[in-house]
mmCIF file of C-alpha atoms in Angstrom:
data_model
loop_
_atom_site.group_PDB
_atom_site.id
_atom_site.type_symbol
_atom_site.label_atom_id
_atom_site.label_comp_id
_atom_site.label_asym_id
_atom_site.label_seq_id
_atom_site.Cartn_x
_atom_site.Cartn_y
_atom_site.Cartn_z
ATOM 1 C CA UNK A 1 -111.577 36.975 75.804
ATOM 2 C CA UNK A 2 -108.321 39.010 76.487
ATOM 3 C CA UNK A 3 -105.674 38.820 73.884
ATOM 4 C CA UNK A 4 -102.324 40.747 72.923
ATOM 5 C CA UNK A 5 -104.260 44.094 72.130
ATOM 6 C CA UNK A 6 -105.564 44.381 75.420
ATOM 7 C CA UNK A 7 -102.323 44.653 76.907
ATOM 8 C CA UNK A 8 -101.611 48.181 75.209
ATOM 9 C CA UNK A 9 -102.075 50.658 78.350
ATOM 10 C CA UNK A 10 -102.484 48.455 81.080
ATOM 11 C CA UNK A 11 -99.588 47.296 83.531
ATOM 12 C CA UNK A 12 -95.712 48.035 82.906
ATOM 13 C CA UNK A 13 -94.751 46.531 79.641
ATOM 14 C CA UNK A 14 -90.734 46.806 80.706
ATOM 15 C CA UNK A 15 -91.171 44.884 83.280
ATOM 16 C CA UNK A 16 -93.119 41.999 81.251
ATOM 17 C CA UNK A 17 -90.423 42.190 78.876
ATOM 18 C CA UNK A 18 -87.774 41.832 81.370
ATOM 19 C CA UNK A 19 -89.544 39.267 83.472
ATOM 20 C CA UNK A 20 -89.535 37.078 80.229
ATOM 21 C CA UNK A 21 -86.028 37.564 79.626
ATOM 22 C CA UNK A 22 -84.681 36.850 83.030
ATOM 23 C CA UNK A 23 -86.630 33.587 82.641
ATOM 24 C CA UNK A 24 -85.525 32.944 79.350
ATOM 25 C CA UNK A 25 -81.585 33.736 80.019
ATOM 26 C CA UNK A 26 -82.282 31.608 83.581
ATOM 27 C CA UNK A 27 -83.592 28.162 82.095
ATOM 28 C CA UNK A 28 -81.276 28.847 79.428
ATOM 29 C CA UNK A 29 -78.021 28.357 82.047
ATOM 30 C CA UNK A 30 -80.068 26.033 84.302
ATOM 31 C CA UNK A 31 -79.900 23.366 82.142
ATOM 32 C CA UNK A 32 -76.302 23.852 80.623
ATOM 33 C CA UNK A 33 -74.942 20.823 82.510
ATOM 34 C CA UNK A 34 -76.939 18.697 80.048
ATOM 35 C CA UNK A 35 -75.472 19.322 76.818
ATOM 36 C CA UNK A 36 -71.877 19.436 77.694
ATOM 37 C CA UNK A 37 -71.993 16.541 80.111
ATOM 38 C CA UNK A 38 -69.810 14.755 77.634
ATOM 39 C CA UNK A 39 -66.854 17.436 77.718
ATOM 40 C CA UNK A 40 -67.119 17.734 80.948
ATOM 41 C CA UNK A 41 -66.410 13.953 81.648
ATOM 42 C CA UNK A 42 -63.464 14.180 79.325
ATOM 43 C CA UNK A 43 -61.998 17.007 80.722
ATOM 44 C CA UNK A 44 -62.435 15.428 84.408
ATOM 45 C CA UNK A 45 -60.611 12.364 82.968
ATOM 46 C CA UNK A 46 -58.011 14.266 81.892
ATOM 47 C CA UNK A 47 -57.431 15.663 85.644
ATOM 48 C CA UNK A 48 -57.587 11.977 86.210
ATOM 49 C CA UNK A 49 -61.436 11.859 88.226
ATOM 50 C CA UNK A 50 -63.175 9.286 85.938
ATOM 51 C CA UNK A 51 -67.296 10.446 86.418
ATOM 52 C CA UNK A 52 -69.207 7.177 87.168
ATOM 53 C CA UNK A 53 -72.989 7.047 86.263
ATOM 54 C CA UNK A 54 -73.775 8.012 89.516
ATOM 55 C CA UNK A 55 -72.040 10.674 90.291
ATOM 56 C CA UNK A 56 -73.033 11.898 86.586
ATOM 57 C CA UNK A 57 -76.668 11.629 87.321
ATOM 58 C CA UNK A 58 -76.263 13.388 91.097
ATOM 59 C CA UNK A 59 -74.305 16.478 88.893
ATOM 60 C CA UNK A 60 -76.998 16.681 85.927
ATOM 61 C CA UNK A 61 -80.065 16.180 88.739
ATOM 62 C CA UNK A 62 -78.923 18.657 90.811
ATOM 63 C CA UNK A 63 -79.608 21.746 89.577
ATOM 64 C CA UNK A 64 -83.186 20.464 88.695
ATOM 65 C CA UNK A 65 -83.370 19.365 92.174
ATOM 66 C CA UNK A 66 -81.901 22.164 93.638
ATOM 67 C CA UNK A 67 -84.302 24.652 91.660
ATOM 68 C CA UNK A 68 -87.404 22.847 92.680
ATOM 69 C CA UNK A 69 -86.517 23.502 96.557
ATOM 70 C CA UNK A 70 -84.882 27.084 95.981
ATOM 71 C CA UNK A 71 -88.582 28.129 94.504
ATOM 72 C CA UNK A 72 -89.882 27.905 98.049
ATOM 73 C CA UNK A 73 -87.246 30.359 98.985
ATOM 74 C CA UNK A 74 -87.549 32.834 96.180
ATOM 75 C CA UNK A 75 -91.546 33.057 97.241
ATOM 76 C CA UNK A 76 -90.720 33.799 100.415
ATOM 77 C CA UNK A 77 -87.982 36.334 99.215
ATOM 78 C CA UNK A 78 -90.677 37.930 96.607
ATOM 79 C CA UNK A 79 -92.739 38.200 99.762
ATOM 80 C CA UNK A 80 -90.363 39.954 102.170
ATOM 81 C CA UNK A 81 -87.884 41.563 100.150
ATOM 82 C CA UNK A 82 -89.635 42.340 96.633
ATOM 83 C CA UNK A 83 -89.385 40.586 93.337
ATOM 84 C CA UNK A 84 -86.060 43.350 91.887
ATOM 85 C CA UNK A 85 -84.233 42.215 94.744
ATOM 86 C CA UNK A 86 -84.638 39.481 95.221
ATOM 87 C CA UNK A 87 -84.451 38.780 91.225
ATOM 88 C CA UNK A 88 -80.812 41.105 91.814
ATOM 89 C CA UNK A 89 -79.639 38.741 94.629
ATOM 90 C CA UNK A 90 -80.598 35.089 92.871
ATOM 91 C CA UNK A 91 -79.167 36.338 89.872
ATOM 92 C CA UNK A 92 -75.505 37.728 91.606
ATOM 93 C CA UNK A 93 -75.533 33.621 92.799
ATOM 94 C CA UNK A 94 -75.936 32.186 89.450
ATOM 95 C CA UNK A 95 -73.068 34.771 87.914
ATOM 96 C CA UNK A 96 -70.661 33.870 90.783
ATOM 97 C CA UNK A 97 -71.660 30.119 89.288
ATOM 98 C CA UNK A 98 -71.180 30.336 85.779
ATOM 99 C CA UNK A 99 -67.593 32.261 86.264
ATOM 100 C CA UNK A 100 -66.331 29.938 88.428
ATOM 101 C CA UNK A 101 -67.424 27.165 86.016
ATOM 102 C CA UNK A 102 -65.603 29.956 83.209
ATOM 103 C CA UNK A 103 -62.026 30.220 84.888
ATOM 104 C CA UNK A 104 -61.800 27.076 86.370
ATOM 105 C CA UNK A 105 -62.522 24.999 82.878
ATOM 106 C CA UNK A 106 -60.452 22.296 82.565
ATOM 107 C CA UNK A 107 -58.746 22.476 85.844
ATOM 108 C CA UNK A 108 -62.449 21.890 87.743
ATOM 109 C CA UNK A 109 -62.956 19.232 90.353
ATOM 110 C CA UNK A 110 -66.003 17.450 90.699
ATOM 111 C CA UNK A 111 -66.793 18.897 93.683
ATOM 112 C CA UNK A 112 -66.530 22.224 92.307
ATOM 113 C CA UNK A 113 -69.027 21.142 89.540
ATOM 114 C CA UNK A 114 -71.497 19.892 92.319
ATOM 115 C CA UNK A 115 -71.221 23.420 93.944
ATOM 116 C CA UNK A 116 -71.878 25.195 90.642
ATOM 117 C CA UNK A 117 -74.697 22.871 90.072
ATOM 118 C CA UNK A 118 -76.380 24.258 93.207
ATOM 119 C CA UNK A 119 -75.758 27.510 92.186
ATOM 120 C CA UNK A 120 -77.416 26.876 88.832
ATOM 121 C CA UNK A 121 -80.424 25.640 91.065
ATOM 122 C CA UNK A 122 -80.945 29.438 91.502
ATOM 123 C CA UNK A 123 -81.449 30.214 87.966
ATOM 124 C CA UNK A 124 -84.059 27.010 87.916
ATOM 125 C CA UNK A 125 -86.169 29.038 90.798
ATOM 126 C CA UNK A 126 -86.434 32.355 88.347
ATOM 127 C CA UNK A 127 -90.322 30.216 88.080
ATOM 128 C CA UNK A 128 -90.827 31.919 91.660
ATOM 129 C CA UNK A 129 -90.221 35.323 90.897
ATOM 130 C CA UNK A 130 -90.612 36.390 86.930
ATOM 131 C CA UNK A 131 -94.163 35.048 86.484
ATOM 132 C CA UNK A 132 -95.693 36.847 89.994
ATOM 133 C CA UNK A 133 -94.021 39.983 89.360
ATOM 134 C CA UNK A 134 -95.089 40.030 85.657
ATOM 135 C CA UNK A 135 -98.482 39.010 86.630
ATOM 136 C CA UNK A 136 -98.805 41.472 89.760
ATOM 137 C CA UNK A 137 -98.719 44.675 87.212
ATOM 138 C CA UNK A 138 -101.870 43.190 85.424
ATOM 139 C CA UNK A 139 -105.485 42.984 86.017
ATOM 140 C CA UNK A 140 -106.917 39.484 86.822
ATOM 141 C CA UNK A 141 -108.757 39.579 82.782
ATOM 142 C CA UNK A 142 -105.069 39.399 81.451
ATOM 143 C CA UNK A 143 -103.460 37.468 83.985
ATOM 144 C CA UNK A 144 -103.621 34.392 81.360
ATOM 145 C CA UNK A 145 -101.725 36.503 78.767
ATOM 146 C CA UNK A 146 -99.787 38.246 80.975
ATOM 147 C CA UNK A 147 -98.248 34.749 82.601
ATOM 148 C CA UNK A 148 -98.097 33.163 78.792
ATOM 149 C CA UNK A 149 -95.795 35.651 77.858
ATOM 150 C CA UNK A 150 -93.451 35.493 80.802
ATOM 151 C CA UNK A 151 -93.278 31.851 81.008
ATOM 152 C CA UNK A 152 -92.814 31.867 77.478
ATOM 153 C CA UNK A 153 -89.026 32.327 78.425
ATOM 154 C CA UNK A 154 -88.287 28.399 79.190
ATOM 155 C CA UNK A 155 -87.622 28.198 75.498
ATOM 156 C CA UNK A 156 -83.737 28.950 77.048
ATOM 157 C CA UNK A 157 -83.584 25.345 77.503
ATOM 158 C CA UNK A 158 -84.255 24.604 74.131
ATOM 159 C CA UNK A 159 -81.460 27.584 73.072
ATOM 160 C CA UNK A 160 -79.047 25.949 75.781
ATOM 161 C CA UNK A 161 -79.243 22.356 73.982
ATOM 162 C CA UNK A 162 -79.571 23.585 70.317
ATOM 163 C CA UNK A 163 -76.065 25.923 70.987
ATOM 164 C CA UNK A 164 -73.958 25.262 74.310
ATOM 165 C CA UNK A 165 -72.817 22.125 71.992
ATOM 166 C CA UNK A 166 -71.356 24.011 69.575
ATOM 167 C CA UNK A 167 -70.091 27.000 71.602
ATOM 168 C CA UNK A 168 -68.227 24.304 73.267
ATOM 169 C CA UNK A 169 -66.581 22.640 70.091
ATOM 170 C CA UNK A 170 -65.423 25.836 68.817
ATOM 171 C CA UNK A 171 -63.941 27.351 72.069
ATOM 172 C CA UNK A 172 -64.016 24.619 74.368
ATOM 173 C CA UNK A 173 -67.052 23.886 77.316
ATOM 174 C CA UNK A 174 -65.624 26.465 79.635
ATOM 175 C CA UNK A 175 -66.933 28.872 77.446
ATOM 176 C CA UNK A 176 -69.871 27.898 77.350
ATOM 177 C CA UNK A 177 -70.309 29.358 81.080
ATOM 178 C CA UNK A 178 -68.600 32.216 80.098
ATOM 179 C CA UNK A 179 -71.213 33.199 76.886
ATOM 180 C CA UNK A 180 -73.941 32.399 79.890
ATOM 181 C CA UNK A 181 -72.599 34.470 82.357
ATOM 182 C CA UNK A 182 -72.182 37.438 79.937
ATOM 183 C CA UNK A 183 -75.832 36.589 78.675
ATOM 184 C CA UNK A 184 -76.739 36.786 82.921
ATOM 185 C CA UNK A 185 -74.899 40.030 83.168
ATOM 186 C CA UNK A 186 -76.574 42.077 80.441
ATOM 187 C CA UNK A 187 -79.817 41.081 81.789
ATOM 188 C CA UNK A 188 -79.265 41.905 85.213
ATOM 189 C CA UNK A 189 -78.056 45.207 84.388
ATOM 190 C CA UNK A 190 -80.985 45.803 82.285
ATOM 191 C CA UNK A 191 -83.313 43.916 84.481
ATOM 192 C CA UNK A 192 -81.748 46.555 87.546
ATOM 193 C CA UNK A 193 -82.893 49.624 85.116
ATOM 194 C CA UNK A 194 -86.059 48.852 83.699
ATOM 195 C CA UNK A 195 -87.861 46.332 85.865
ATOM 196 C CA UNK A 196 -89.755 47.417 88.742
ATOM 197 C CA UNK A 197 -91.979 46.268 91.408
ATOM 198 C CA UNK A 198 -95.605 46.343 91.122
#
């Protein structure tokens, strides 16, 4: 039975690492939508656009749905392109989202919201691309371990709701995206240096 130990001299252990933090920081801002749904109706009342329920579920639902479909193009992009690229080129689309979210803020449409929600949807797909590239650097004994450890990093959901709500009552729910996005940007940049491709 393969455990922790066994990992010592096998495989790339920066690239684990990083594969677990691009999925954590990546379900982290997936699911911001969720907490702050409630400032975010406010602040579109405010602008006059009062949310009904169903345009509230279609913006929280669409990132989810949005990831789910995006996965099938991340495999294919892992495929033809690599997983560092295309991990670089998913993760330029959900920093382009979370700063438009960030210096819109209270000015944001609802249309605007729906097209960051899509963007978010790339961050949802991270699934495709951190656990095979983790896993690819490992022998098929610690592929159990190996994919454990990466996929470890959905606990960002469980960050997002325990903190975007209180991010947002101190500074406001624009800053929320803007605390993602720098969270995104660190770990591309270190993601770009120490990650590689099996």
């Amino acid at each position: 039975m393969a455990g922790f130990k066994d990992l010592k001299g096998q495989g790339h252990a920066p690239t684990l690492f990083m594969a677990f933090m691009y999925f954590d920081v990546s379900f982290m801002v997936w699911t911001m939508l969720g907490p702050l749904s409630t400032e975010i109706s406010e602040a579109l009342a405010l602008s006059g656009h009062i949310m009904t329920a169903g345009e509230k579920a279609t913006l929280l639902s669409l990132p989810i749905l949005s990831g789910a479909l995006l996965r099938i193009i991340l495999g294919f992009g892992v495929d033809k392109l690599g997983d560092k690229l295309t991990v670089i080129i998913s993760q330029k689309i959900v920093i382009v989202a979370l700063l438009t979210a960030f210096f819109m803020g209270d000015n944001i449409t609802y249309n605007a919201l729906l097209v960051v929600a899509r963007g978010l949807g790339f961050a949802g797909a991270s699934f495709a691309v951190a656990l095979p590239q983790a896993g690819q650097w490992y022998p098929p004994k610690l592929q159990g371990v190996v994919l454990g450890i990466a996929g470890a990093g959905n606990i960002g959901v469980v960050i997002d709701f325990l903190f975007a709500p209180k991010i947002a009552e101190i500074w406001g729910w624009a800053s929320v995206f803007g605390v993602g996005a720098a969270l995104a940007i660190v770990t591309l940049i270190a993601y770009a240096f120490l990650a590689k491709d099996a």
